[in-house]
Tab-separated table of C-alpha atoms in Angstrom:
chain	number	residue	atom	x	y	z
A	1	UNK	CA	120.403	120.292	102.767
A	2	UNK	CA	123.830	121.196	101.636
A	3	UNK	CA	122.396	122.451	98.106
A	4	UNK	CA	120.498	125.239	99.715
A	5	UNK	CA	117.115	123.622	99.137
A	6	UNK	CA	114.153	125.254	101.000
A	7	UNK	CA	111.694	123.296	103.093
A	8	UNK	CA	109.067	123.756	100.275
A	9	UNK	CA	111.594	122.137	97.708
A	10	UNK	CA	112.554	119.229	99.957
A	11	UNK	CA	108.865	118.539	100.843
A	12	UNK	CA	108.095	118.589	96.981
A	13	UNK	CA	110.212	115.587	96.815
A	14	UNK	CA	107.932	113.694	98.966
A	15	UNK	CA	104.863	114.795	96.766
A	16	UNK	CA	106.966	113.698	93.675
A	17	UNK	CA	107.355	110.163	95.281
A	18	UNK	CA	103.612	110.050	95.812
A	19	UNK	CA	102.817	111.118	92.451
A	20	UNK	CA	105.279	108.758	90.620
A	21	UNK	CA	104.267	105.891	92.889
A	22	UNK	CA	100.682	106.522	92.076
A	23	UNK	CA	101.422	106.334	88.362
A	24	UNK	CA	103.411	103.200	88.740
A	25	UNK	CA	100.987	101.574	90.863
A	26	UNK	CA	98.629	100.079	88.312
A	27	UNK	CA	101.720	98.440	86.424
A	28	UNK	CA	103.149	97.333	89.552
A	29	UNK	CA	99.900	95.812	90.690
A	30	UNK	CA	99.747	93.793	87.472
A	31	UNK	CA	103.181	92.482	87.946
A	32	UNK	CA	102.590	91.510	91.675
A	33	UNK	CA	99.385	89.530	90.591
A	34	UNK	CA	101.000	87.638	88.097
A	35	UNK	CA	104.852	87.029	89.085
A	36	UNK	CA	106.834	85.977	92.250
A	37	UNK	CA	106.000	88.347	95.020
A	38	UNK	CA	109.114	87.411	96.890
A	39	UNK	CA	111.156	88.432	93.668
A	40	UNK	CA	109.248	91.724	93.476
A	41	UNK	CA	109.813	92.464	96.979
A	42	UNK	CA	113.393	91.725	96.677
A	43	UNK	CA	113.764	94.006	93.735
A	44	UNK	CA	111.823	96.804	95.591
A	45	UNK	CA	114.156	96.472	98.483
A	46	UNK	CA	117.263	96.832	96.322
A	47	UNK	CA	115.619	99.953	94.689
A	48	UNK	CA	115.109	101.516	98.124
A	49	UNK	CA	118.780	100.746	99.065
A	50	UNK	CA	119.845	102.367	95.804
A	51	UNK	CA	117.548	105.326	96.559
A	52	UNK	CA	119.012	105.837	99.956
A	53	UNK	CA	122.602	105.650	98.599
A	54	UNK	CA	121.604	108.205	95.693
A	55	UNK	CA	120.102	110.728	97.876
A	56	UNK	CA	123.279	110.496	100.265
A	57	UNK	CA	125.213	111.397	97.227
A	58	UNK	CA	122.977	114.070	95.689
A	59	UNK	CA	124.811	117.507	95.255
A	60	UNK	CA	121.818	119.239	93.408
A	61	UNK	CA	118.075	119.283	93.900
A	62	UNK	CA	117.554	117.588	90.479
A	63	UNK	CA	119.567	114.845	91.759
A	64	UNK	CA	117.635	114.463	94.839
A	65	UNK	CA	114.415	114.367	92.981
A	66	UNK	CA	115.706	111.891	90.346
A	67	UNK	CA	116.682	109.641	93.576
A	68	UNK	CA	113.135	110.014	95.038
A	69	UNK	CA	111.308	109.593	91.665
A	70	UNK	CA	113.470	106.762	90.167
A	71	UNK	CA	114.285	104.524	93.079
A	72	UNK	CA	112.211	105.408	96.213
A	73	UNK	CA	108.963	105.640	94.578
A	74	UNK	CA	109.089	102.290	92.726
A	75	UNK	CA	111.014	100.580	95.628
A	76	UNK	CA	108.694	101.648	98.583
A	77	UNK	CA	105.592	100.401	96.495
A	78	UNK	CA	107.236	97.114	95.456
A	79	UNK	CA	108.436	96.147	98.897
A	80	UNK	CA	105.695	97.862	100.953
A	81	UNK	CA	101.960	98.464	100.679
A	82	UNK	CA	100.851	96.738	97.520
A	83	UNK	CA	102.914	93.700	97.979
A	84	UNK	CA	102.115	93.434	101.833
A	85	UNK	CA	98.415	93.555	100.859
A	86	UNK	CA	98.859	90.815	98.401
A	87	UNK	CA	100.820	88.834	100.764
A	88	UNK	CA	98.154	88.963	103.479
A	89	UNK	CA	95.356	88.456	100.951
A	90	UNK	CA	96.981	85.278	99.742
A	91	UNK	CA	97.306	83.783	103.308
A	92	UNK	CA	94.197	84.977	104.900
A	93	UNK	CA	90.475	85.080	103.951
A	94	UNK	CA	88.411	84.237	107.004
A	95	UNK	CA	90.625	86.542	109.349
A	96	UNK	CA	92.035	88.861	106.652
A	97	UNK	CA	90.779	91.970	108.379
A	98	UNK	CA	92.699	91.388	111.641
A	99	UNK	CA	95.773	90.283	109.716
A	100	UNK	CA	95.787	93.434	107.693
A	101	UNK	CA	95.280	95.402	110.937
A	102	UNK	CA	98.350	93.846	112.418
A	103	UNK	CA	100.391	94.459	108.965
A	104	UNK	CA	99.541	97.970	108.830
A	105	UNK	CA	100.406	98.656	112.492
A	106	UNK	CA	103.847	99.121	111.160
A	107	UNK	CA	103.156	102.566	109.715
A	108	UNK	CA	101.781	103.907	113.004
A	109	UNK	CA	104.816	102.552	114.904
A	110	UNK	CA	107.156	104.098	112.267
A	111	UNK	CA	105.250	107.348	112.845
A	112	UNK	CA	106.130	107.141	116.607
A	113	UNK	CA	109.727	105.595	116.402
A	114	UNK	CA	111.225	107.225	113.122
A	115	UNK	CA	111.177	110.894	113.689
A	116	UNK	CA	113.266	110.710	117.045
A	117	UNK	CA	115.628	108.107	115.523
A	118	UNK	CA	116.093	110.163	112.461
A	119	UNK	CA	116.634	113.349	114.307
A	120	UNK	CA	119.265	111.710	116.560
A	121	UNK	CA	121.201	110.197	113.520
A	122	UNK	CA	121.210	113.712	111.809
A	123	UNK	CA	122.464	115.340	114.871
A	124	UNK	CA	125.108	112.708	115.302
A	125	UNK	CA	126.391	111.738	111.960
A	126	UNK	CA	124.752	114.336	109.565
A	127	UNK	CA	122.069	113.781	107.087
A	128	UNK	CA	124.140	112.082	104.286
A	129	UNK	CA	125.560	109.473	106.651
A	130	UNK	CA	121.951	109.048	108.065
A	131	UNK	CA	120.756	107.944	104.551
A	132	UNK	CA	123.749	105.685	104.332
A	133	UNK	CA	122.645	104.096	107.776
A	134	UNK	CA	119.245	103.541	106.358
A	135	UNK	CA	120.644	101.899	103.176
A	136	UNK	CA	122.894	99.483	105.267
A	137	UNK	CA	119.927	98.541	107.493
A	138	UNK	CA	117.634	97.819	104.687
A	139	UNK	CA	120.128	95.653	102.933
A	140	UNK	CA	121.556	93.751	105.941
A	141	UNK	CA	118.221	93.300	107.938
A	142	UNK	CA	115.146	93.944	105.659
A	143	UNK	CA	116.439	92.095	102.547
A	144	UNK	CA	117.277	88.780	104.361
A	145	UNK	CA	113.942	88.898	106.234
A	146	UNK	CA	112.125	89.051	102.889
A	147	UNK	CA	114.270	86.294	101.365
A	148	UNK	CA	113.960	83.940	104.327
A	149	UNK	CA	110.426	84.553	105.438
A	150	UNK	CA	108.172	85.635	102.437
A	151	UNK	CA	106.293	82.806	100.833
A	152	UNK	CA	104.121	83.927	97.973
A	153	UNK	CA	101.034	81.973	98.917
A	154	UNK	CA	100.148	78.918	101.041
A	155	UNK	CA	99.574	76.555	98.223
A	156	UNK	CA	103.488	76.531	97.819
A	157	UNK	CA	103.774	74.823	101.111
A	158	UNK	CA	100.860	72.354	100.876
A	159	UNK	CA	98.361	74.696	102.584
A	160	UNK	CA	95.343	76.877	101.928
A	161	UNK	CA	94.442	80.372	103.314
A	162	UNK	CA	93.902	80.501	106.977
A	163	UNK	CA	96.231	77.618	107.429
A	164	UNK	CA	94.024	74.853	106.231
A	165	UNK	CA	95.370	71.835	104.676
A	166	UNK	CA	94.907	70.753	101.126
A	167	UNK	CA	92.875	67.542	100.693
A	168	UNK	CA	92.132	67.757	96.880
A	169	UNK	CA	94.815	69.997	95.546
A	170	UNK	CA	93.770	70.339	91.985
A	171	UNK	CA	90.220	71.080	93.063
A	172	UNK	CA	90.551	73.066	96.329
A	173	UNK	CA	93.439	75.395	95.013
A	174	UNK	CA	91.362	76.444	91.939
A	175	UNK	CA	88.241	76.942	93.966
A	176	UNK	CA	89.567	79.001	96.692
A	177	UNK	CA	91.793	81.124	94.330
A	178	UNK	CA	88.507	81.871	92.565
A	179	UNK	CA	89.684	81.229	89.068
A	180	UNK	CA	89.470	78.752	86.154
A	181	UNK	CA	92.198	77.982	83.669
A	182	UNK	CA	92.481	80.573	81.102
A	183	UNK	CA	90.597	83.378	83.219
A	184	UNK	CA	92.073	86.876	83.863
A	185	UNK	CA	94.074	87.047	87.007
A	186	UNK	CA	94.407	90.877	86.985
A	187	UNK	CA	92.145	93.910	87.430
A	188	UNK	CA	92.397	96.051	84.227
A	189	UNK	CA	91.581	99.633	83.428
A	190	UNK	CA	88.797	98.331	81.212
A	191	UNK	CA	87.353	96.508	84.240
A	192	UNK	CA	87.443	99.740	86.389
A	193	UNK	CA	85.889	101.989	83.713
A	194	UNK	CA	82.699	99.897	83.654
A	195	UNK	CA	82.607	99.267	87.374
A	196	UNK	CA	80.313	101.633	89.489
A	197	UNK	CA	81.509	99.811	92.614
A	198	UNK	CA	85.232	100.994	91.752
A	199	UNK	CA	84.317	104.598	91.224
A	200	UNK	CA	82.382	104.436	94.528
A	201	UNK	CA	85.528	103.149	96.063
A	202	UNK	CA	87.607	105.974	94.547
A	203	UNK	CA	85.254	108.579	95.941
A	204	UNK	CA	85.127	107.156	99.632
A	205	UNK	CA	88.785	106.415	100.007
A	206	UNK	CA	90.099	109.366	98.037
A	207	UNK	CA	88.243	111.771	100.511
A	208	UNK	CA	89.200	109.671	103.558
A	209	UNK	CA	92.796	109.955	102.621
A	210	UNK	CA	92.573	113.576	101.608
A	211	UNK	CA	90.955	114.585	104.862
A	212	UNK	CA	93.543	112.560	106.782
A	213	UNK	CA	96.509	114.314	105.131
A	214	UNK	CA	94.902	117.722	105.563
A	215	UNK	CA	94.435	117.294	109.212
A	216	UNK	CA	97.901	115.829	110.018
A	217	UNK	CA	99.642	118.404	107.780
A	218	UNK	CA	97.814	121.510	109.368
A	219	UNK	CA	97.190	120.207	112.903
A	220	UNK	CA	100.631	121.648	114.252
A	221	UNK	CA	99.964	125.004	112.625
A	222	UNK	CA	96.367	124.947	114.090
A	223	UNK	CA	97.653	124.229	117.508
A	224	UNK	CA	100.424	126.891	117.574
A	225	UNK	CA	97.860	129.524	116.244
A	226	UNK	CA	95.958	128.796	119.545
A	227	UNK	CA	99.105	129.620	121.497
A	228	UNK	CA	100.414	126.055	121.993
A	229	UNK	CA	104.256	125.584	121.559
A	230	UNK	CA	105.365	123.527	118.447
A	231	UNK	CA	106.948	120.955	120.820
A	232	UNK	CA	103.604	120.511	122.550
A	233	UNK	CA	101.760	120.515	119.054
A	234	UNK	CA	104.198	117.617	117.952
A	235	UNK	CA	103.127	115.717	121.072
A	236	UNK	CA	99.506	116.032	120.339
A	237	UNK	CA	100.101	114.787	116.689
A	238	UNK	CA	101.863	111.707	118.230
A	239	UNK	CA	98.570	110.909	120.064
A	240	UNK	CA	96.933	110.246	116.645
A	241	UNK	CA	99.662	107.708	115.750
A	242	UNK	CA	99.395	105.987	119.182
A	243	UNK	CA	95.619	105.721	118.839
A	244	UNK	CA	95.922	104.454	115.235
A	245	UNK	CA	97.913	101.455	116.387
A	246	UNK	CA	94.889	100.121	118.240
A	247	UNK	CA	92.200	101.206	115.949
A	248	UNK	CA	93.888	99.233	112.862
A	249	UNK	CA	93.261	96.086	115.086
A	250	UNK	CA	89.754	97.162	116.087
A	251	UNK	CA	88.605	97.883	112.513
A	252	UNK	CA	90.269	94.798	111.166
A	253	UNK	CA	88.597	92.689	113.626
A	254	UNK	CA	85.192	94.392	112.962
A	255	UNK	CA	85.576	93.882	109.242
A	256	UNK	CA	85.850	90.215	109.784
A	257	UNK	CA	82.631	89.983	111.651
A	258	UNK	CA	80.213	92.391	110.274
A	259	UNK	CA	79.104	94.047	106.937
A	260	UNK	CA	82.315	96.110	105.994
A	261	UNK	CA	80.194	99.184	105.675
A	262	UNK	CA	79.703	99.383	109.320
A	263	UNK	CA	83.481	99.830	110.178
A	264	UNK	CA	83.818	102.288	107.190
A	265	UNK	CA	81.024	104.417	108.777
A	266	UNK	CA	82.425	104.284	112.193
A	267	UNK	CA	85.832	105.481	110.711
A	268	UNK	CA	83.867	108.402	108.954
A	269	UNK	CA	82.145	109.184	112.298
A	270	UNK	CA	85.063	109.344	114.423
A	271	UNK	CA	86.941	111.464	111.997
A	272	UNK	CA	84.033	113.703	111.645
A	273	UNK	CA	83.656	113.873	115.486
A	274	UNK	CA	87.230	114.867	115.864
A	275	UNK	CA	87.151	117.601	113.235
A	276	UNK	CA	83.912	119.015	114.645
A	277	UNK	CA	85.648	119.424	118.018
A	278	UNK	CA	88.429	121.392	116.200
A	279	UNK	CA	85.752	123.809	114.845
A	280	UNK	CA	84.477	124.698	118.247
A	281	UNK	CA	87.694	126.732	119.454
A	282	UNK	CA	89.005	123.929	121.761
A	283	UNK	CA	91.177	124.356	124.730
A	284	UNK	CA	94.162	122.207	125.294
A	285	UNK	CA	92.115	119.266	126.849
A	286	UNK	CA	89.470	119.423	124.084
A	287	UNK	CA	92.189	119.517	121.373
A	288	UNK	CA	93.749	116.394	122.861
A	289	UNK	CA	90.466	114.670	122.821
A	290	UNK	CA	89.723	115.817	119.244
A	291	UNK	CA	93.058	114.246	118.175
A	292	UNK	CA	92.380	110.988	119.945
A	293	UNK	CA	88.864	110.681	118.470
A	294	UNK	CA	90.328	111.592	115.073
A	295	UNK	CA	93.074	109.133	115.515
A	296	UNK	CA	90.720	106.299	116.198
A	297	UNK	CA	88.996	106.869	112.858
A	298	UNK	CA	91.960	107.480	110.810
A	299	UNK	CA	93.794	104.591	111.935
A	300	UNK	CA	91.220	102.498	110.300
A	301	UNK	CA	91.576	103.934	106.766
A	302	UNK	CA	94.409	101.837	105.469
A	303	UNK	CA	93.465	98.277	106.698
A	304	UNK	CA	89.786	99.065	105.654
A	305	UNK	CA	90.808	99.955	102.182
A	306	UNK	CA	92.752	96.870	101.818
A	307	UNK	CA	89.970	94.725	103.261
A	308	UNK	CA	87.385	96.253	100.928
A	309	UNK	CA	89.226	95.817	97.750
A	310	UNK	CA	90.187	92.187	98.731
A	311	UNK	CA	86.477	91.478	99.247
A	312	UNK	CA	85.545	93.125	96.018
A	313	UNK	CA	88.125	91.716	93.726
A	314	UNK	CA	89.679	88.583	95.468
A	315	UNK	CA	93.139	87.596	96.240
A	316	UNK	CA	94.013	86.872	92.620
A	317	UNK	CA	93.306	90.541	91.534
A	318	UNK	CA	93.868	92.602	94.771
A	319	UNK	CA	97.294	94.168	93.945
A	320	UNK	CA	96.095	95.356	90.431
A	321	UNK	CA	92.913	96.757	91.816
A	322	UNK	CA	94.762	98.373	94.732
A	323	UNK	CA	96.999	99.888	92.084
A	324	UNK	CA	94.167	101.358	89.950
A	325	UNK	CA	92.618	102.688	93.144
A	326	UNK	CA	95.655	104.527	94.057
A	327	UNK	CA	96.069	106.198	90.783
A	328	UNK	CA	92.550	107.322	90.569
A	329	UNK	CA	92.443	108.498	94.246
A	330	UNK	CA	95.511	110.576	93.921
A	331	UNK	CA	93.784	113.829	92.876
A	332	UNK	CA	91.712	113.847	95.910
A	333	UNK	CA	94.487	112.716	98.278
A	334	UNK	CA	97.041	115.308	97.144
A	335	UNK	CA	94.532	118.146	96.974
A	336	UNK	CA	93.230	118.034	100.512
A	337	UNK	CA	96.027	119.708	102.338
A	338	UNK	CA	96.819	122.517	99.746
A	339	UNK	CA	93.198	123.344	99.566
A	340	UNK	CA	93.011	123.504	103.290
A	341	UNK	CA	96.035	125.698	103.255
A	342	UNK	CA	94.686	127.968	100.591
A	343	UNK	CA	91.322	128.367	102.536
A	344	UNK	CA	93.244	129.426	105.696
A	345	UNK	CA	95.577	131.821	103.654
A	346	UNK	CA	92.462	133.460	102.267
A	347	UNK	CA	90.393	133.748	105.347
A	348	UNK	CA	92.866	133.707	108.131
A	349	UNK	CA	91.120	130.845	109.781
A	350	UNK	CA	90.694	127.050	109.555
A	351	UNK	CA	87.018	127.152	110.397
A	352	UNK	CA	85.556	126.999	106.898
A	353	UNK	CA	88.321	124.527	105.836
A	354	UNK	CA	87.329	122.188	108.422
A	355	UNK	CA	83.730	122.689	107.678
A	356	UNK	CA	84.546	121.684	104.093
A	357	UNK	CA	86.075	118.495	105.405
A	358	UNK	CA	83.038	117.730	107.465
A	359	UNK	CA	80.765	118.114	104.465
A	360	UNK	CA	83.005	115.944	102.389
A	361	UNK	CA	82.786	113.218	105.002
A	362	UNK	CA	78.984	113.323	105.292
A	363	UNK	CA	78.877	113.073	101.525
A	364	UNK	CA	80.990	109.808	101.453
A	365	UNK	CA	78.783	108.420	104.307
A	366	UNK	CA	76.061	108.330	101.863
A	367	UNK	CA	78.350	106.807	99.252
A	368	UNK	CA	79.276	104.217	101.669
A	369	UNK	CA	75.509	103.239	102.409
A	370	UNK	CA	75.078	102.516	98.476
A	371	UNK	CA	78.369	100.397	98.588
A	372	UNK	CA	77.582	96.745	97.558
A	373	UNK	CA	80.281	94.174	98.103
A	374	UNK	CA	80.428	90.427	97.993
A	375	UNK	CA	83.371	88.771	99.500
A	376	UNK	CA	84.657	86.924	96.487
A	377	UNK	CA	87.291	84.754	98.314
A	378	UNK	CA	84.938	83.809	101.034
A	379	UNK	CA	82.202	82.807	98.658
A	380	UNK	CA	84.550	80.595	96.855
A	381	UNK	CA	85.749	79.096	100.208
A	382	UNK	CA	82.440	78.188	101.465
A	383	UNK	CA	80.548	77.064	98.430
């Protein structure tokens, strides 16, 4: 950066975006569940465009942080995860898991494609103009796609979820939406406070996301400590993103057909197996195997979280429930990587840090067994 920021200071901008986005998530979820989804996604896209422009013009670290915290955090949430989950939940019930698997494939594809694209742009036009290019692309491509394609829910075009046709509009729309006139259409903090199921989900998915972040952030350092070049280590890391593409579809498909606890336990098992191999002083081939196995499991985390919340609270409340879940999982999510790094700095090895992650995964496997979910939308659909 031209304003002499260190790598730590720049990376803190990403942490700031996550923290601000987490605090905004409950309010954003309430808005998504109550107002026009296409409008919210449009405003979010414009906020992202503004953020890219603001970053390109930033002359100080404070201006960079303001661009990240004011524009990017809100914009990426409004046009991205929460809105996408709500859109898929509105359109799919019986095949929601597969639909969410396809929808979340974009994050894995971005993890593969964006680093080389961004690097090439920075080398060619500089980092400031790179953000201008991102702004132009978002405004000229992403925004028109949202305006032309996004339809809030199937009822607006005379359909019901999963493409079924409406026969009795007044009756069927209310039944499948799972609400009656005058009922609450959002998931509030008071609802979460008295819901053991909600706090169970906080622990399970907080640990899963925290473990995922810890491994991905420290994997390259772990590999280079074993004599592997940083280039080769980055290649190994990409294996996780590649397997994640296919595992999203796999776990989405499984969640449509079986008790959702089964794919969650499989995710925990694959992630745990991958980490266990890392504790065995692996050679290069074993390291690649560990990353592939871990990637299979970690790829299922995002779609399964969306599936579980959709099942638990229904499409009318899914965005507000996801928003509260994101807020309360934040401490577990953001502490995984720093705690792993601290343990390495203190002990000179990742052995105990990875063992700690294995114990954490074992504990949430027990939490998962006691997770009781009823598929709200499916029950309303079939009754």
